[in-house]
XYZ file of C-alpha atoms in Angstrom:
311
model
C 8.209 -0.956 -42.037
C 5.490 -0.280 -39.300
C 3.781 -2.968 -37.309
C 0.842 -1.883 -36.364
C -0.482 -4.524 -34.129
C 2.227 -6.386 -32.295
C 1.476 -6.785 -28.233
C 5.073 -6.154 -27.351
C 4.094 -5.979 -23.607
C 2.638 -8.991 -23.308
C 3.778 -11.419 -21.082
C 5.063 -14.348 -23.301
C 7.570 -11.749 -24.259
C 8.778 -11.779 -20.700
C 12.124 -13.349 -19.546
C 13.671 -15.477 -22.896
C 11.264 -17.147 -25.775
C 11.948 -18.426 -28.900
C 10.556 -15.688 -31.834
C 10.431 -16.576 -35.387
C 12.266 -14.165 -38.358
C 11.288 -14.683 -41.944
C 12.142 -12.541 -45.071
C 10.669 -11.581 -47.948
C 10.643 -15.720 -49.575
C 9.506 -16.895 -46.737
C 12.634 -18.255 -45.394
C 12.656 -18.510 -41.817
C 14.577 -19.175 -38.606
C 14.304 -19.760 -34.995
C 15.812 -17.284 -33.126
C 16.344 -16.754 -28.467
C 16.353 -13.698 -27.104
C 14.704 -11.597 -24.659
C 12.018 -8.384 -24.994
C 15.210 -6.048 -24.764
C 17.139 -8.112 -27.680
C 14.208 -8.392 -29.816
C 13.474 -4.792 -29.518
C 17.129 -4.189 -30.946
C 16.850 -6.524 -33.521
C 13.436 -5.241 -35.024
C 15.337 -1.488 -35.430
C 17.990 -2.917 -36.960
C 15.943 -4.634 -39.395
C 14.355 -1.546 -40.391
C 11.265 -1.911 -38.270
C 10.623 2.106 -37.395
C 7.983 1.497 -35.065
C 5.433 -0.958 -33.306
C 1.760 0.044 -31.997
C 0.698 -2.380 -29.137
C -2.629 -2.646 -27.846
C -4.096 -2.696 -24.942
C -6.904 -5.892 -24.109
C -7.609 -4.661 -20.078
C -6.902 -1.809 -18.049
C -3.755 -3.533 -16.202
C -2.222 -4.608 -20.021
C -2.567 -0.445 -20.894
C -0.482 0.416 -18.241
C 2.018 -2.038 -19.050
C 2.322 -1.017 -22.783
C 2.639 2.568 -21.740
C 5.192 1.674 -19.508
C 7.140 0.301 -22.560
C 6.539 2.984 -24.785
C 8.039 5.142 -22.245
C 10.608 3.368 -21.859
C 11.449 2.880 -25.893
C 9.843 6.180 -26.706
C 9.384 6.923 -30.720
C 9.927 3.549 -31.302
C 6.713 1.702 -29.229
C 3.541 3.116 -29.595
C -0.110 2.464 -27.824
C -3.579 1.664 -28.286
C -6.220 1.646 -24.786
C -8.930 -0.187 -24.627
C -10.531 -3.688 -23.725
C -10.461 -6.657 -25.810
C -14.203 -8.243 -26.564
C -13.352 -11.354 -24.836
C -12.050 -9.215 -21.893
C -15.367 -7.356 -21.127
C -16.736 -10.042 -18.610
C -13.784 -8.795 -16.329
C -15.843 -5.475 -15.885
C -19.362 -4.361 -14.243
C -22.420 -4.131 -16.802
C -25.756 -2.963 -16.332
C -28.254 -5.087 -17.579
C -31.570 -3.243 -18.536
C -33.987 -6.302 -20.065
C -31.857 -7.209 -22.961
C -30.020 -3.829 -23.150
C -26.010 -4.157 -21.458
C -24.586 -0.698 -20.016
C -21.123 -0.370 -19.052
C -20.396 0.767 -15.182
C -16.733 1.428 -14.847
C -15.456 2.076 -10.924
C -14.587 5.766 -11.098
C -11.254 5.217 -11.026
C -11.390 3.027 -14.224
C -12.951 5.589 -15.869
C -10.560 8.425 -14.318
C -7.517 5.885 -15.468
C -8.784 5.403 -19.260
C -9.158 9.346 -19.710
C -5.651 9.506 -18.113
C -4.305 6.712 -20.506
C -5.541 8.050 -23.662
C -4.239 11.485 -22.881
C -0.668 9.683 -22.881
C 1.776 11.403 -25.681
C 2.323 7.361 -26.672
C -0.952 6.970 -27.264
C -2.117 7.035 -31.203
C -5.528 4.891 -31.010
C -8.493 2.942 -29.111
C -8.402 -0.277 -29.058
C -8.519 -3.123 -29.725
C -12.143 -3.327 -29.397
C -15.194 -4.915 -31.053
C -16.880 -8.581 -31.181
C -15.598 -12.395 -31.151
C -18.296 -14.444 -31.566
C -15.436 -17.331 -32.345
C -16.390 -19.389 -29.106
C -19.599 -20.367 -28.577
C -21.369 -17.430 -25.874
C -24.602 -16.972 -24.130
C -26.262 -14.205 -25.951
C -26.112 -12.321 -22.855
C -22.084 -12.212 -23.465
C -22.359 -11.320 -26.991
C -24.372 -8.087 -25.617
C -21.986 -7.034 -22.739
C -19.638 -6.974 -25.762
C -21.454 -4.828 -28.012
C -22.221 -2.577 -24.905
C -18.659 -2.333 -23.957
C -17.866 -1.636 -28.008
C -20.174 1.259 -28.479
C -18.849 2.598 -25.305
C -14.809 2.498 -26.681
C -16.600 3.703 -29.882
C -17.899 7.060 -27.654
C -14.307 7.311 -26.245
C -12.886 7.194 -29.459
C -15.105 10.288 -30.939
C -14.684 12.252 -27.678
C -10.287 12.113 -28.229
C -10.300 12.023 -31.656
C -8.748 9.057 -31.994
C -8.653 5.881 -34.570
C -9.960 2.662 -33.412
C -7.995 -0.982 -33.614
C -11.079 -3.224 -34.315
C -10.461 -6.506 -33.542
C -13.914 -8.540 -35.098
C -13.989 -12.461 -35.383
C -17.040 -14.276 -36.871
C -18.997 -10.974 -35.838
C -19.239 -8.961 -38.945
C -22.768 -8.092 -39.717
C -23.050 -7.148 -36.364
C -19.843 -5.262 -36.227
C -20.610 -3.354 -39.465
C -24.389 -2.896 -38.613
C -23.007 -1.027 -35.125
C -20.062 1.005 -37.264
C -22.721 2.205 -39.947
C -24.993 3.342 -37.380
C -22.100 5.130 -35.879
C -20.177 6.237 -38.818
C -20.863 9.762 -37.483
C -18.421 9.082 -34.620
C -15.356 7.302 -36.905
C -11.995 9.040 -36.972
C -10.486 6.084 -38.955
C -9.200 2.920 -38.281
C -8.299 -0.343 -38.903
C -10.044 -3.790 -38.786
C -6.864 -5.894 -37.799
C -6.112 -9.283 -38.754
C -8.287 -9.336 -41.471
C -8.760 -12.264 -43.163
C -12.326 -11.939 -44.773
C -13.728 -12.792 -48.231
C -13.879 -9.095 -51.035
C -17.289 -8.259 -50.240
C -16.216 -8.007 -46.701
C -13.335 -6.008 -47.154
C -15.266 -3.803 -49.260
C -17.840 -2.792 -46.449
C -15.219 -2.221 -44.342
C -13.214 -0.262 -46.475
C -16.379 1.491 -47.535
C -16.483 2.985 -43.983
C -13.365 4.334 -44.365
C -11.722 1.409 -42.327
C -8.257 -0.221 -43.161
C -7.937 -3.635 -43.647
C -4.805 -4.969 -41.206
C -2.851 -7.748 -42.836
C -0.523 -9.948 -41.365
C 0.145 -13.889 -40.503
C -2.811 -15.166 -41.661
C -2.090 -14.455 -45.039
C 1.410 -16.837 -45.236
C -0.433 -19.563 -43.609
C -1.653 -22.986 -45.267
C -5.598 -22.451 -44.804
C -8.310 -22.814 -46.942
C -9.578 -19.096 -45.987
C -6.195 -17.673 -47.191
C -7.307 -18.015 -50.996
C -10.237 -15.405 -50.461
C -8.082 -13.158 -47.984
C -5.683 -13.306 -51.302
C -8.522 -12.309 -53.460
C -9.565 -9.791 -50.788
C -6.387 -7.932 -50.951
C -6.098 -8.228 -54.962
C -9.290 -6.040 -55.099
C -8.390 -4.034 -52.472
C -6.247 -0.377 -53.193
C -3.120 -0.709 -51.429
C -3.888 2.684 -49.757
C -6.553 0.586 -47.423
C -3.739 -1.932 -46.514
C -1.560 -1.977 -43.242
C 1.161 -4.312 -41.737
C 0.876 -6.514 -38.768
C 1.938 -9.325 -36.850
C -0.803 -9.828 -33.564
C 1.994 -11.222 -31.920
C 3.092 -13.295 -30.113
C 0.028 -14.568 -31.883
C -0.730 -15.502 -35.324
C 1.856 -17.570 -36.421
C 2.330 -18.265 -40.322
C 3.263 -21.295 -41.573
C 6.575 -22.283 -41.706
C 8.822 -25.507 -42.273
C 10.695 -24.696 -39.585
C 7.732 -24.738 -37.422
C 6.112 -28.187 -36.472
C 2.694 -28.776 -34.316
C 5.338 -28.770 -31.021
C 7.264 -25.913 -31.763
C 3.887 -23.728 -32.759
C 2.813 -24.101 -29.063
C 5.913 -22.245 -27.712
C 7.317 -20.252 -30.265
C 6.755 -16.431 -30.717
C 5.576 -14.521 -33.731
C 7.177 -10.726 -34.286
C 7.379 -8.106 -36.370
C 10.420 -9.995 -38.261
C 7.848 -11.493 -40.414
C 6.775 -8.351 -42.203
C 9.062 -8.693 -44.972
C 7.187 -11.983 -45.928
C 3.964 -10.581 -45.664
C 4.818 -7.847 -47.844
C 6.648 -10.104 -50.510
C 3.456 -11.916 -50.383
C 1.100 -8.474 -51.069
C 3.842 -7.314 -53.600
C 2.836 -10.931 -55.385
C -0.901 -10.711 -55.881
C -0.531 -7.035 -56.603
C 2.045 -7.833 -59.314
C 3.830 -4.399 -57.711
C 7.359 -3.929 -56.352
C 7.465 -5.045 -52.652
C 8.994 -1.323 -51.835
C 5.927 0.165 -53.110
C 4.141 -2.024 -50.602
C 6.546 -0.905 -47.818
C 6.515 2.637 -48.809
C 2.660 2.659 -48.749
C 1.547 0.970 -45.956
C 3.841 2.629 -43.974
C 2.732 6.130 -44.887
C -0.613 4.484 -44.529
C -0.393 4.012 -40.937
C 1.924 7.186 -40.680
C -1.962 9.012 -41.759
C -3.967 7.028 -39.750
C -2.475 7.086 -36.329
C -0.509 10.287 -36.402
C 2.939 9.057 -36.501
C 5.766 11.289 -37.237
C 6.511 11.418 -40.518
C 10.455 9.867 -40.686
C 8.321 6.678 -39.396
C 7.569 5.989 -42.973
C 10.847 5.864 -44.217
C 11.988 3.075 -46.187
C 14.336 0.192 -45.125
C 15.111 -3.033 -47.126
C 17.242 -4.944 -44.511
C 16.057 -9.008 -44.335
C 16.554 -10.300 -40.830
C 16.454 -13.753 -41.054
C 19.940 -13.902 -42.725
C 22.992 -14.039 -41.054
């Protein structure tokens, strides 16, 4: 199993948290532990790797500090999250945003995404989720076409993290198709027709939490992924985000409780479900799925049927 969005470095893993484990029924438990103990316990659940990505320049140096530090097991992404962007300089040109990174920034990105650790840009795109002044919505798009130019330059995927933004999302990715090595639109949880365009572009569709939670949207996300080959499919988590629903989980415990990569086996009983396929096959192709798209070595996509939450 690969999780290819989990931000490992983030600082709610810091110091000891409560994390949540579920297996392949959905079965779950509350478990303690600390960044170093959960680490252990998602490689002996069969988890062979974990791509984190970066949201601002001072979270990419922290993830690359971890994947050097767990090297072959965490893996990076560089960029800046959409909701990030107001922490760095724009131009503004009428209605037109251009990005003006301190030259150091810019000498600091180039150095980051030369990093052995480092397998994709991102996450980057548009969140239109909260309500913005247009003006914000533009400093995204400026700072999105810029990670989409950095991408193209290194050859690299991207980790496109789009909320409530996809016409404009897809109308900036056609127009830049040209420039696409790859990627994945993570934490996908749009209607077919969405996952289509996407998918149309090349793209993979990230799937994760939001498909084992109670939610009116799930149903089409379920129909999304019926119609959808499972060679456009990848794993995730977005934690410590994203949290599926759980019994063992009430509105209190939500708040402070963790989401990891011990959920995968759920999420890919879940796919093996609406597929009506064996749940290895789902294992065995997402993983050599994201083993394709990132550049990961190959004994990444090897097979592993532990369950974690038992015991």
């Amino acid at each position: 199993m690969i999780d290819t969005h989990i931000h490992l470095s983030h600082f709610l893993f810091d110091a000891q948290f409560p994390y949540l484990a579920l297996d392949r029924d959905g079965n779950g438990v509350i478990r303690q532990g600390t960044r170093e103990q959960l680490i252990e316990e998602l490689r002996a659940a069969g988890i062979s790797c974990c791509l984190d990505p970066g949201i601002g320049i001072t979270s990419n140096e922290k993830l690359l500090a971890l994947a050097e530090q767990w090297p072959g097991f965490v893996y990076g992404a560089v960029g800046v999250h959409p909701t990030r962007t107001w922490e760095y300089k724009t131009l503004l040109q009428g209605k037109k945003h251009t990005v003006r990174l301190h030259w150091n920034e810019r000498r600091k990105l180039d150095e980051f995404l030369k990093h052995p650790a480092v397998v994709a840009v991102g996450e980057t795109g548009l969140d239109y989720h909260h309500p913005r002044k247009e003006q914000h919505r533009l400093r995204q798009m400026a700072w999105f076409l810029y990670q989409l130019r950095l991408a193209h330059r290194h050859s690299l995927p991207l980790i496109l993290h789009i909320r409530e933004a996809d016409a404009d999302a897809l109308r900036i990715l056609r127009g830049c198709r040209h420039w696409l090595h790859g990627g994945v639109c993570h934490c996908f949880c749009g209607t077919q027709e969405t996952a289509a365009a996407y998918t149309a572009l090349g793209l993979k569709l990230g799937i994760g939490g939001s498909l084992l939670m109670n939610s009116p949207r799930t149903h089409g996300l379920e129909q999304a992924i019926v119609s959808t080959p499972l060679e456009s499919l990848l794993l995730e988590t977005d934690g410590p985000y994203v949290l599926p629903s759980c019994p063992q989980l009430d509105q209190k415990k939500r708040r402070k409780v963790r989401n990891t990569s011990l959920i995968l086996p759920a999420v890919a009983g879940r796919i093996a479900e609406l597929k009506k396929i064996p749940v290895e096959e789902v294992l065995r192709v997402t993983s050599e799925n994201a083993v394709r798209l990132f550049g990961l070595p190959a004994q990444t996509a090897a097979p592993a049927a532990q369950e974690p939450c038992k015991g």
